[in-house]
Short mmCIF file of C-alpha atoms in Angstrom, two decimals:
data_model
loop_
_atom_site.label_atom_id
_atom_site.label_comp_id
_atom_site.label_asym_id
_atom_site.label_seq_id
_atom_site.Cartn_x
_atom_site.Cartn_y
_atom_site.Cartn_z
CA UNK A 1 -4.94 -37.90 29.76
CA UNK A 2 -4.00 -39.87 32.89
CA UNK A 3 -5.95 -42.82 31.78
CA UNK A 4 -5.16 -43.41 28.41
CA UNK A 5 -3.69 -46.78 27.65
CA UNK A 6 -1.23 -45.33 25.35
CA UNK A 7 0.73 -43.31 27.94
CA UNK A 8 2.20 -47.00 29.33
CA UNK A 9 1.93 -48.58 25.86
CA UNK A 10 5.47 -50.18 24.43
CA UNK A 11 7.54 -49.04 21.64
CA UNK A 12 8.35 -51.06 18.72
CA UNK A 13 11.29 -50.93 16.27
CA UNK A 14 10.36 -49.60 13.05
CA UNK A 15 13.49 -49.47 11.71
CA UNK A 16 17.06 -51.17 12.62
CA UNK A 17 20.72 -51.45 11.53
CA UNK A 18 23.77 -51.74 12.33
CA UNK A 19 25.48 -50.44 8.79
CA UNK A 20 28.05 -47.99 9.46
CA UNK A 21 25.48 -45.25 7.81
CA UNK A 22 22.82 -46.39 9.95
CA UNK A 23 22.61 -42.74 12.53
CA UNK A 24 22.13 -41.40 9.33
CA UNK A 25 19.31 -43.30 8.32
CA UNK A 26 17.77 -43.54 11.56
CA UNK A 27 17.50 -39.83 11.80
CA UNK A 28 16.50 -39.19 8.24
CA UNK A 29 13.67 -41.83 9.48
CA UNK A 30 12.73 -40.30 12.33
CA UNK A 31 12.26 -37.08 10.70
CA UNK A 32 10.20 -38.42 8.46
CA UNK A 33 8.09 -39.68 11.01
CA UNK A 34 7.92 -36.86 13.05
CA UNK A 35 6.67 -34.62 9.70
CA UNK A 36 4.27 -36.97 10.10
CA UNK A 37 3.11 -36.15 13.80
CA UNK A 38 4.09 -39.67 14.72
CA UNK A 39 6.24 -39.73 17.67
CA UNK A 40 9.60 -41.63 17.91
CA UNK A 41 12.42 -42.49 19.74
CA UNK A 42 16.02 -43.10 18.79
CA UNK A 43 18.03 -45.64 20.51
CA UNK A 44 21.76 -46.31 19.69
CA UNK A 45 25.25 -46.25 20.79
CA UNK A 46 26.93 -43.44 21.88
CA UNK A 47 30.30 -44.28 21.52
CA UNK A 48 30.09 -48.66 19.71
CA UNK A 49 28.81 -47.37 16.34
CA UNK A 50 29.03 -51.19 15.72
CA UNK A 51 26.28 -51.46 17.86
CA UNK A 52 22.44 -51.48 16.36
CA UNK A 53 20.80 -48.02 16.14
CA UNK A 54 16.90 -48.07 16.19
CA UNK A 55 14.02 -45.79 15.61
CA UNK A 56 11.02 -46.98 17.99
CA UNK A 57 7.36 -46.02 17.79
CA UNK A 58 4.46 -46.57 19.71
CA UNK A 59 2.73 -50.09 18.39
CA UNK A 60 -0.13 -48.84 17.65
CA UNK A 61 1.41 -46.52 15.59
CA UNK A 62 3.70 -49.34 13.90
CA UNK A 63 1.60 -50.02 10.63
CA UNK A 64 1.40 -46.14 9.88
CA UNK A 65 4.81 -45.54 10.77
CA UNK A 66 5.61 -48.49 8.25
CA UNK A 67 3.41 -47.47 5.36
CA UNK A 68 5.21 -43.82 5.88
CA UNK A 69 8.56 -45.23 5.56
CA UNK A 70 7.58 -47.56 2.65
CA UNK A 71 6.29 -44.74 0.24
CA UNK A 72 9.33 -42.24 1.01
CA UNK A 73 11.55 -45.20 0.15
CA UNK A 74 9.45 -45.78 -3.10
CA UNK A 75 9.23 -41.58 -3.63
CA UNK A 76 13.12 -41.67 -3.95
CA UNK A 77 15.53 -39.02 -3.02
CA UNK A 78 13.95 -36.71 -5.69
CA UNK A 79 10.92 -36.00 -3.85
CA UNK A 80 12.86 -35.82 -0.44
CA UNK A 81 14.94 -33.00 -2.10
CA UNK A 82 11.58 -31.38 -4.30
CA UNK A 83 9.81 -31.61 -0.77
CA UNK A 84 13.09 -29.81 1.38
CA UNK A 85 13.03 -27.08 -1.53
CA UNK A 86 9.24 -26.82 -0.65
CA UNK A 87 9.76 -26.09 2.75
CA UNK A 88 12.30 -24.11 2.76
CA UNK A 89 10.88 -21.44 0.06
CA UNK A 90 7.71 -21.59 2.66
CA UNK A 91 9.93 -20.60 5.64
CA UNK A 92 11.77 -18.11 3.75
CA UNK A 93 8.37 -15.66 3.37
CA UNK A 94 8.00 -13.03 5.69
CA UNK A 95 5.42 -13.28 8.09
CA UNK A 96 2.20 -11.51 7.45
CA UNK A 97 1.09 -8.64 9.84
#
């Protein structure tokens, strides 16, 4: 839509570090967020990993992105692996004709 005031709206950090695992996390974030059908953006070095990698969403996205975040964090890497398993047994059926 031409005139919808998200199309110029800013992005906000949702997440940022500058660990030396933070790529990882940042993408492991954003996919999480995308599963989600919120969009993101990735911003980081390409060559200074020393330098601060962030995953941006649109603000008014920001509180859901959060709250997204926050309960994968509190799910553990159990439920990350249970919900991988989950997806990949439903990619692995043939398609119906």
């Amino acid at each position: 839509m031409p005139n919808d005031p998200r199309r110029t709206e800013s992005l906000v950090p949702v997440f940022s570090s500058s660990n030396h695992d933070a790529e990882m996390e940042a993408m492991t974030i954003r996919g999480i967020l995308e599963a989600s059908d919120i969009p993101v953006m990735v911003v980081g070095p390409g060559v200074l990993p020393s330098l601060e990698f962030q995953v941006q969403v649109p603000e008014h996205l920001l509180d859901r992105a959060q709250g997204i975040i926050d309960a994968a964090l509190a799910a553990g890497p159990k439920a990350a692996a249970e919900a991988e398993a989950e997806s990949e047994a439903a990619g692995a059926e043939p398609p119906e004709a």
